[in-house]
Short mmCIF file of C-alpha atoms in Angstrom, two decimals:
data_model
loop_
_atom_site.label_atom_id
_atom_site.label_comp_id
_atom_site.label_asym_id
_atom_site.label_seq_id
_atom_site.Cartn_x
_atom_site.Cartn_y
_atom_site.Cartn_z
CA MET A 9 130.92 91.96 92.89
CA GLY A 10 131.00 95.38 94.45
CA SER A 11 128.55 98.04 95.37
CA GLY A 12 128.55 101.45 93.77
CA LYS A 13 130.29 103.01 96.72
CA MET A 14 133.33 105.01 95.82
CA ASP A 15 133.96 106.01 99.41
CA GLY A 16 132.97 104.63 102.75
CA PRO A 17 130.77 106.30 105.36
CA SER A 18 131.79 108.31 108.36
CA ALA A 19 129.09 109.76 110.56
CA PRO A 20 129.28 113.58 110.67
CA ALA A 21 128.99 115.41 113.98
CA ILE A 22 125.67 117.01 112.93
CA ARG A 23 123.52 114.62 110.94
CA ARG A 24 121.26 115.89 108.19
CA ASP A 25 118.61 113.97 106.32
CA PRO A 26 120.47 111.82 103.74
CA TYR A 27 117.86 112.67 101.11
CA GLU A 28 118.47 116.36 101.75
CA VAL A 29 122.26 115.95 101.58
CA LEU A 30 122.08 114.21 98.18
CA SER A 31 119.25 116.50 96.96
CA VAL A 32 116.99 113.58 96.05
CA SER A 33 113.41 112.73 96.96
CA ARG A 34 112.37 109.83 99.17
CA ASP A 35 110.95 107.92 96.21
CA SER A 36 114.15 108.32 94.12
CA SER A 37 115.42 105.23 92.33
CA ASP A 38 118.77 103.61 93.12
CA GLN A 39 120.17 104.98 89.88
CA GLU A 40 119.10 108.54 90.73
CA ILE A 41 120.69 108.28 94.16
CA LYS A 42 123.87 106.87 92.68
CA SER A 43 124.10 109.60 90.06
CA ALA A 44 123.58 112.36 92.66
CA TYR A 45 126.23 110.84 94.88
CA ARG A 46 128.83 110.56 92.13
CA LYS A 47 128.49 114.24 91.23
CA LEU A 48 128.70 115.46 94.82
CA ALA A 49 131.54 113.09 95.76
CA LEU A 50 133.59 114.30 92.84
CA LYS A 51 132.76 117.93 93.65
CA TYR A 52 133.87 117.68 97.29
CA HIS A 53 136.63 115.06 96.95
CA PRO A 54 139.68 115.90 99.17
CA ASP A 55 142.03 115.63 96.19
CA LYS A 56 140.33 118.62 94.57
CA ASN A 57 139.86 120.60 97.78
CA ALA A 58 143.10 120.13 99.70
CA SER A 59 142.97 123.67 101.13
CA ASN A 60 139.26 123.65 101.93
CA PRO A 61 138.44 121.82 105.19
CA GLU A 62 134.74 122.58 104.73
CA ALA A 63 134.70 120.58 101.49
CA SER A 64 136.28 117.63 103.30
CA GLU A 65 133.45 117.63 105.85
CA LEU A 66 130.86 117.86 103.07
CA PHE A 67 132.53 114.94 101.32
CA LYS A 68 132.19 112.85 104.49
CA GLU A 69 128.56 113.86 104.84
CA VAL A 70 127.83 112.91 101.23
CA ALA A 71 129.59 109.55 101.65
CA PHE A 72 127.75 108.88 104.91
CA SER A 73 124.38 109.69 103.35
CA TYR A 74 125.07 107.48 100.35
CA SER A 75 126.12 104.60 102.61
CA ILE A 76 122.58 104.64 104.01
CA LEU A 77 120.53 105.20 100.86
CA SER A 78 122.56 102.80 98.68
CA ASP A 79 121.95 99.89 101.06
CA PRO A 80 118.34 98.62 100.79
CA GLU A 81 118.24 97.40 104.39
CA LYS A 82 119.76 100.55 105.87
CA ARG A 83 117.47 102.71 103.75
CA ARG A 84 114.45 100.76 104.98
CA GLN A 85 115.59 101.12 108.59
CA TYR A 86 116.19 104.85 108.20
CA ASP A 87 112.83 105.42 106.51
CA ALA A 88 111.12 103.58 109.37
CA ALA A 89 112.90 104.99 112.42
CA GLY A 90 115.57 107.48 111.38
CA PHE A 91 119.20 107.43 112.51
CA GLU A 92 118.40 105.62 115.75
CA ALA A 93 117.71 102.43 113.81
CA LEU A 94 121.19 102.35 112.31
CA GLU A 95 124.34 100.87 113.84
CA HIS A 96 126.90 103.61 113.37
CA ASP A 97 129.72 101.52 114.79
CA ALA A 98 129.39 99.28 111.72
CA MET A 99 130.07 102.22 109.39
CA ASP A 100 133.74 102.67 108.67
CA MET A 101 135.42 105.37 106.63
CA GLU A 102 137.42 104.60 103.52
CA ILE A 103 140.65 106.52 102.92
CA ASP A 104 142.18 107.81 99.75
CA LEU A 105 145.81 106.66 99.75
CA SER A 106 146.76 109.22 97.14
CA ASN A 107 145.84 111.92 99.63
CA LEU A 108 147.97 110.53 102.48
CA GLY A 109 151.51 111.47 103.35
CA THR A 110 154.32 108.92 103.48
CA VAL A 111 154.14 108.47 107.26
CA ASN A 112 150.37 107.94 107.31
CA THR A 113 150.63 105.53 104.41
CA MET A 114 153.24 103.53 106.33
CA PHE A 115 150.93 103.34 109.35
CA ALA A 116 148.02 102.24 107.16
CA ALA A 117 150.22 99.54 105.59
CA LEU A 118 151.30 98.34 109.04
CA PHE A 119 147.73 98.05 110.29
CA SER A 120 146.77 96.20 107.12
CA LYS A 121 149.59 93.70 107.68
CA LEU A 122 148.31 93.17 111.24
CA GLY A 123 144.91 92.22 109.86
CA VAL A 124 143.08 95.49 110.50
CA PRO A 125 140.71 96.12 107.56
CA ILE A 126 141.78 99.33 105.81
CA LYS A 127 139.18 100.31 103.23
CA THR A 128 140.43 102.62 100.52
CA SER A 129 138.68 104.83 97.99
CA VAL A 130 139.46 105.36 94.34
CA SER A 131 141.62 108.40 93.67
CA ALA A 132 139.71 111.48 92.57
CA THR A 133 142.19 111.89 89.70
CA VAL A 134 141.15 108.52 88.26
CA LEU A 135 137.46 109.29 88.71
CA GLU A 136 137.75 112.72 87.09
CA ASP A 137 139.76 111.41 84.13
CA ALA A 138 137.11 108.75 83.56
CA LEU A 139 134.28 111.25 83.90
CA ASN A 140 135.98 113.53 81.37
CA GLY A 141 136.53 110.60 78.99
CA THR A 142 140.30 111.13 78.85
CA VAL A 143 141.32 107.58 79.78
CA THR A 144 142.93 105.05 77.45
CA ILE A 145 140.77 101.94 76.92
CA ARG A 146 142.28 98.61 75.84
CA PRO A 147 139.96 96.12 74.08
CA LEU A 148 139.42 92.85 75.96
CA PRO A 149 137.55 90.34 73.77
CA LEU A 150 135.46 87.64 75.44
CA GLY A 151 137.38 84.43 76.01
CA THR A 152 140.73 86.24 76.35
CA SER A 153 142.90 87.45 79.23
CA PHE A 154 145.50 90.15 79.77
CA SER A 155 148.34 90.27 82.30
CA GLY A 156 149.99 93.47 83.41
CA LYS A 157 151.00 95.83 86.20
CA VAL A 158 149.27 98.99 87.37
CA ASP A 159 150.85 101.72 89.49
CA LYS A 160 149.47 102.38 92.97
CA GLN A 161 146.42 104.62 92.95
CA SER A 162 146.23 104.39 89.16
CA ALA A 163 143.94 102.45 86.84
CA GLN A 164 144.11 100.57 83.55
CA PHE A 165 140.87 100.51 81.54
CA PHE A 166 139.43 97.74 79.37
CA GLY A 167 136.52 97.63 76.92
CA VAL A 168 134.46 94.43 76.72
CA THR A 169 132.10 94.31 73.73
CA ILE A 170 129.18 91.84 73.78
CA ASP A 171 126.32 91.06 71.41
CA GLU A 172 122.70 90.22 72.16
CA GLN A 173 123.23 86.47 72.55
CA GLN A 174 126.24 86.91 74.81
CA ALA A 175 124.36 89.42 76.93
CA GLN A 176 121.52 86.92 77.38
CA SER A 177 123.96 84.14 78.32
CA GLY A 178 125.68 86.24 80.96
CA ILE A 179 129.14 87.78 81.38
CA VAL A 180 131.85 87.17 83.98
CA ILE A 181 134.88 89.42 84.56
CA ARG A 182 137.56 88.14 86.89
CA VAL A 183 140.93 89.50 88.05
CA SER A 184 143.56 87.59 90.01
CA SER A 185 147.09 88.19 91.27
CA SER A 186 149.54 85.38 91.99
CA ALA A 187 151.73 88.03 93.67
CA GLN A 188 148.86 88.66 96.11
CA SER A 189 148.69 92.33 95.11
CA LYS A 190 145.86 94.50 96.37
CA PHE A 191 143.62 95.94 93.68
CA LYS A 192 140.08 96.94 92.84
CA LEU A 193 137.97 95.76 89.92
CA LEU A 194 135.88 98.71 88.70
CA TYR A 195 132.89 98.94 86.38
CA PHE A 196 131.97 102.26 84.73
CA GLU A 197 128.71 103.34 83.14
CA GLN A 198 128.70 105.80 80.26
CA GLU A 199 127.50 109.29 81.11
CA THR A 200 125.56 111.62 78.82
CA ASN A 201 128.66 113.77 78.27
CA GLY A 202 130.53 110.78 76.82
CA GLY A 203 132.58 110.15 79.96
CA TYR A 204 132.37 107.24 82.38
CA GLY A 205 131.04 107.25 85.94
CA LEU A 206 131.99 104.63 88.51
CA ALA A 207 129.07 102.27 89.10
CA LEU A 208 130.51 99.21 90.82
CA GLN A 209 133.71 98.26 92.58
CA GLU A 210 134.99 95.02 94.05
CA ASP A 211 138.00 94.93 96.36
CA SER A 212 140.41 92.03 95.97
CA GLU A 213 140.28 89.30 98.60
CA LYS A 214 142.85 86.66 99.43
CA THR A 215 141.65 83.23 98.33
CA GLY A 216 144.26 80.53 98.85
CA LYS A 217 147.59 81.63 97.42
CA VAL A 218 146.21 84.45 95.25
CA THR A 219 144.15 87.59 95.57
CA SER A 220 141.11 87.84 93.33
CA ALA A 221 137.95 89.78 92.54
CA GLY A 222 135.08 89.14 90.15
CA MET A 223 131.89 90.57 88.74
CA TYR A 224 129.09 88.24 87.64
CA PHE A 225 126.30 89.43 85.33
CA LEU A 226 124.22 86.24 85.15
CA HIS A 227 120.57 87.43 85.15
CA PHE A 228 119.99 86.33 88.76
CA GLN A 229 120.85 87.99 92.07
CA VAL A 230 124.50 87.53 92.92
CA TYR A 231 126.04 88.54 96.22
CA ARG A 232 129.39 89.92 97.31
CA MET A 233 131.08 89.41 100.68
CA ASP A 234 132.17 92.54 102.53
CA SER A 235 134.94 91.26 104.80
CA ALA A 236 135.10 94.58 106.67
CA VAL A 237 131.66 93.91 108.14
CA ASN A 238 132.88 90.57 109.49
CA ALA A 239 136.05 92.12 110.92
CA LEU A 240 134.08 94.85 112.70
CA ALA A 241 131.65 92.29 114.11
CA MET A 242 134.53 90.20 115.46
CA ALA A 243 136.11 93.24 117.09
CA LYS A 244 132.80 94.21 118.67
CA ASP A 245 131.90 90.78 120.05
CA PRO A 246 134.58 88.07 119.48
CA ASP A 247 132.52 85.41 121.28
CA ALA A 248 129.60 85.77 118.88
CA ALA A 249 131.56 86.66 115.73
CA PHE A 250 130.59 83.37 114.13
CA PHE A 251 126.99 84.53 113.84
CA LYS A 252 128.09 87.61 111.86
CA ARG A 253 130.18 85.78 109.26
CA LEU A 254 127.40 85.93 106.69
CA GLU A 255 126.22 89.44 107.54
CA GLY A 256 128.79 90.83 105.11
CA LEU A 257 126.89 89.24 102.22
CA GLN A 258 125.58 92.15 100.16
CA PRO A 259 123.43 92.00 96.99
CA CYS A 260 125.11 93.23 93.82
CA GLU A 261 123.26 96.11 92.22
CA VAL A 262 123.73 95.05 88.59
CA SER A 263 122.85 91.52 87.54
CA GLU A 264 122.93 91.84 83.75
CA LEU A 265 124.59 93.79 80.94
CA LYS A 266 123.05 95.07 77.75
CA PRO A 267 124.63 94.52 74.33
CA GLY A 268 127.41 96.99 73.58
CA THR A 269 130.81 97.95 74.96
CA HIS A 270 131.27 97.98 78.72
CA ILE A 271 134.17 99.62 80.54
CA PHE A 272 136.07 97.89 83.32
CA ALA A 273 139.28 98.91 85.07
CA VAL A 274 141.89 97.44 87.40
CA TYR A 275 142.90 99.93 90.09
CA GLY A 276 146.23 99.52 91.93
CA ASP A 277 145.48 99.42 95.66
CA ASN A 278 148.91 98.52 97.03
CA PHE A 279 150.34 100.93 99.56
CA PHE A 280 153.73 101.42 97.91
CA LYS A 281 154.36 99.27 94.83
CA PRO A 282 152.54 98.50 91.55
CA ALA A 283 149.95 95.72 91.50
CA SER A 284 150.48 92.68 89.28
CA TYR A 285 147.30 91.17 87.86
CA ALA A 286 145.63 89.07 85.17
CA ILE A 287 142.15 90.00 83.93
CA GLU A 288 139.86 87.76 81.87
CA ALA A 289 136.44 88.17 80.29
CA MET A 290 134.13 85.20 79.75
CA CYS A 291 130.73 84.43 78.33
CA ALA A 292 128.70 82.21 80.66
CA ASN A 293 127.09 80.14 77.86
CA SER A 294 129.66 77.37 78.40
CA TYR A 295 129.25 77.45 82.19
CA GLU A 296 125.59 76.48 82.54
CA ASP A 297 126.27 73.89 85.27
CA THR A 298 128.46 76.39 87.12
CA ASN A 299 125.73 79.02 86.91
CA LYS A 300 123.22 76.60 88.39
CA LYS A 301 125.59 75.64 91.21
CA LEU A 302 126.26 79.30 92.00
CA MET A 303 122.54 80.05 92.15
CA GLU A 304 121.96 77.10 94.46
CA ILE A 305 124.83 77.90 96.81
CA GLU A 306 123.80 81.55 97.06
CA ALA A 307 120.30 80.44 98.07
CA GLN A 308 121.72 78.05 100.65
CA ILE A 309 123.96 80.77 102.12
CA LEU A 310 121.04 83.19 102.39
CA ALA A 311 118.93 80.52 104.10
CA LYS A 312 121.80 79.78 106.47
CA ARG A 313 122.16 83.49 107.31
CA ASN A 314 118.48 83.69 108.24
CA TYR A 315 118.81 80.54 110.32
CA LEU A 316 121.88 81.90 112.15
CA ARG A 317 120.02 85.07 113.04
CA GLN A 318 117.39 82.96 114.79
CA PHE A 319 119.92 80.57 116.27
CA GLU A 320 121.93 83.47 117.71
CA THR A 321 119.00 84.43 119.92
CA GLU A 322 118.64 80.83 121.09
CA TYR A 323 122.40 80.55 121.64
CA ARG A 324 122.60 83.73 123.70
CA LYS A 325 119.76 82.57 125.93
CA ALA A 326 121.44 79.19 126.41
CA LEU A 327 124.79 80.87 127.05
CA ALA A 328 123.27 83.14 129.69
CA ARG A 329 121.61 80.12 131.31
CA PHE A 330 124.92 78.21 131.18
CA GLN A 331 126.76 81.06 132.86
CA GLU A 332 124.08 81.24 135.53
CA VAL A 333 124.32 77.50 136.19
CA THR A 334 128.13 77.48 136.28
CA ASN A 335 128.07 80.35 138.77
CA ARG A 336 125.64 78.39 140.92
CA TYR A 337 127.87 75.34 140.60
CA SER A 338 130.87 77.29 141.93
CA LEU A 339 128.84 78.69 144.81
CA GLU A 340 127.38 75.28 145.73
CA LYS A 341 130.79 73.62 145.55
CA GLN A 342 132.21 76.22 147.91
CA ALA A 343 129.25 75.79 150.26
CA VAL A 344 129.75 72.01 150.41
CA ASP A 345 133.48 72.44 151.10
CA ASP A 346 132.72 74.87 153.92
CA LEU A 347 130.17 72.53 155.49
CA LEU A 348 132.56 69.56 155.40
CA ASN A 349 135.37 71.64 156.91
CA GLN A 350 133.09 72.75 159.74
CA ARG A 351 132.09 69.12 160.31
CA ASP A 352 135.75 68.06 160.53
CA GLN A 353 136.45 70.82 163.04
CA ILE A 354 133.52 69.71 165.19
CA HIS A 355 134.73 66.10 165.09
CA SER A 356 138.20 67.13 166.20
CA SER A 357 136.71 68.91 169.23
CA PHE A 358 135.80 65.52 170.77
CA THR A 359 139.20 64.79 172.52
CA THR A 360 140.81 64.72 175.98
CA MET A 361 144.26 65.24 174.52
CA ARG A 362 145.87 68.61 174.58
CA THR A 363 147.20 69.71 171.34
CA VAL A 364 150.92 69.63 170.83
CA SER A 365 150.95 73.38 170.58
CA ASN A 366 149.42 73.70 174.07
CA PHE A 367 151.98 71.26 175.49
CA ASN A 368 154.91 73.17 173.99
CA ALA A 369 153.45 76.42 175.28
CA THR A 370 153.40 74.92 178.83
CA ILE A 371 157.03 73.77 178.60
CA ASN A 372 158.23 77.05 177.20
CA GLY A 373 156.34 78.86 179.97
CA GLY A 374 158.55 77.22 182.63
CA SER A 375 155.84 75.21 184.37
CA SER A 376 157.25 72.25 186.40
CA SER A 377 153.92 70.52 186.89
CA ARG A 378 152.90 67.72 184.55
CA THR A 379 149.59 65.98 184.26
CA ARG A 380 149.14 62.29 184.02
CA THR A 381 148.41 62.75 180.36
CA ASP A 382 151.79 64.41 179.92
CA ASP A 383 153.50 61.48 181.68
CA ILE A 384 151.74 58.97 179.52
CA SER A 385 152.76 60.89 176.45
CA ILE A 386 156.39 61.00 177.56
CA ASP A 387 156.46 57.35 178.62
CA SER A 388 155.02 56.33 175.33
CA GLN A 389 157.96 57.98 173.72
CA SER A 390 160.40 56.00 175.87
CA GLU A 391 158.95 52.71 174.75
CA ASP A 392 160.36 53.15 171.27
CA GLY A 393 163.83 53.92 172.72
CA SER A 394 163.81 57.63 172.06
CA LEU A 395 163.34 58.76 175.67
CA ASP A 396 162.74 56.95 179.06
CA GLY A 397 163.98 59.44 181.70
CA LYS A 398 166.82 57.14 182.96
CA ASP A 399 170.50 56.81 182.26
CA LYS A 400 170.84 54.20 179.54
CA SER A 401 174.44 53.50 180.53
CA ASN A 402 173.25 51.69 183.76
CA LYS A 403 171.42 49.01 181.84
CA LYS A 404 173.18 45.67 181.46
CA LYS A 405 173.46 44.17 178.09
CA TRP A 406 173.45 40.41 177.40
CA PHE A 407 176.98 40.44 176.13
CA ASN A 408 178.26 42.04 179.38
CA LEU A 409 176.79 39.46 181.83
CA ASN A 410 179.02 38.61 184.77
CA LEU A 411 179.96 34.89 184.45
CA SER A 412 182.67 34.83 187.14
CA ARG A 413 180.59 32.72 189.54
CA SER A 414 179.99 30.08 186.91
CA ASP A 415 183.70 29.99 186.04
CA LYS A 416 184.61 29.23 189.65
CA LYS A 417 182.34 26.24 189.78
CA LEU A 418 183.99 24.83 186.71
#
């Protein structure tokens, strides 16, 4: 289930107080902040101000401010210590594909294929049509589904009507695509002028062989996983990315719906082609066991995230100690090798024999004198038949013995 962010944050060059940018007070409610953001984002959206670069910068400033004040943890950090307490490298900017040229869209599609998270915003045209109440709404009764296609950067709207009992039981809206299309599931709240303002959005994620997104209004806190946070953490520190896997878990801002008709939409988020999808609306009264399991697993995941935060500190200390010890190991191993080599060299110094290299140097130098050691060395070579200093042809062999004297006696 998504947050109410229509656009992602990008830190402006000169940072102003987020409360000042959105014209809200420090004790403003989440709903007041959201309402102020929606009006300013629509006012300065690039689609409506293509020839006004100043509006584009204001739009970024508004989106950046909302990214802080819409997140309870970031808002707490900012209130306590200002901008210095925030990690700006974790704030990425969303892009509006409808405002990109063909070449830039192709580059964005390529990076997405390579696994780079490309966050996109909802087209200003769709937002303005919804705010003006000029969109076509198709009824979607509980317990039914609808399959269709939606053009890129366009939306198809659905009205889900629920009564008091169904509202108390809880409502689930899910969208999936067997074609693995990219899309957004949007939830709109009715404005005083009769139009609809974007309140929540959930980007599709690949789960198995399909892409899917869901919103769960079950009267307890449900969380959504922001995969972009995980991707940024991995890029920043691949060795410790495991500890950030659960940091993308964000609380959903709406946990229940009131009786009445609620407006949802499927927004085509493919880069070039329409998105194929199937949307279904369900009442949770027949999923009591599933609700309980979801509540339990969410609690376990939150507990695990807190544990990993503590374990990361322990792990980093152990890793630093391990690196220190392995460095010492390498140094000590080299020291032992050096000592043993020196010992071998000292042992080899105890000898009366000249080295072969010295002997060859003497021969090559033309010296005619030979020591006794040289003679012994040469004689030892003659014993194996390789060299004896005499003419071998003068030696008599047993098969050449002179037997003439014996023959005469016979």
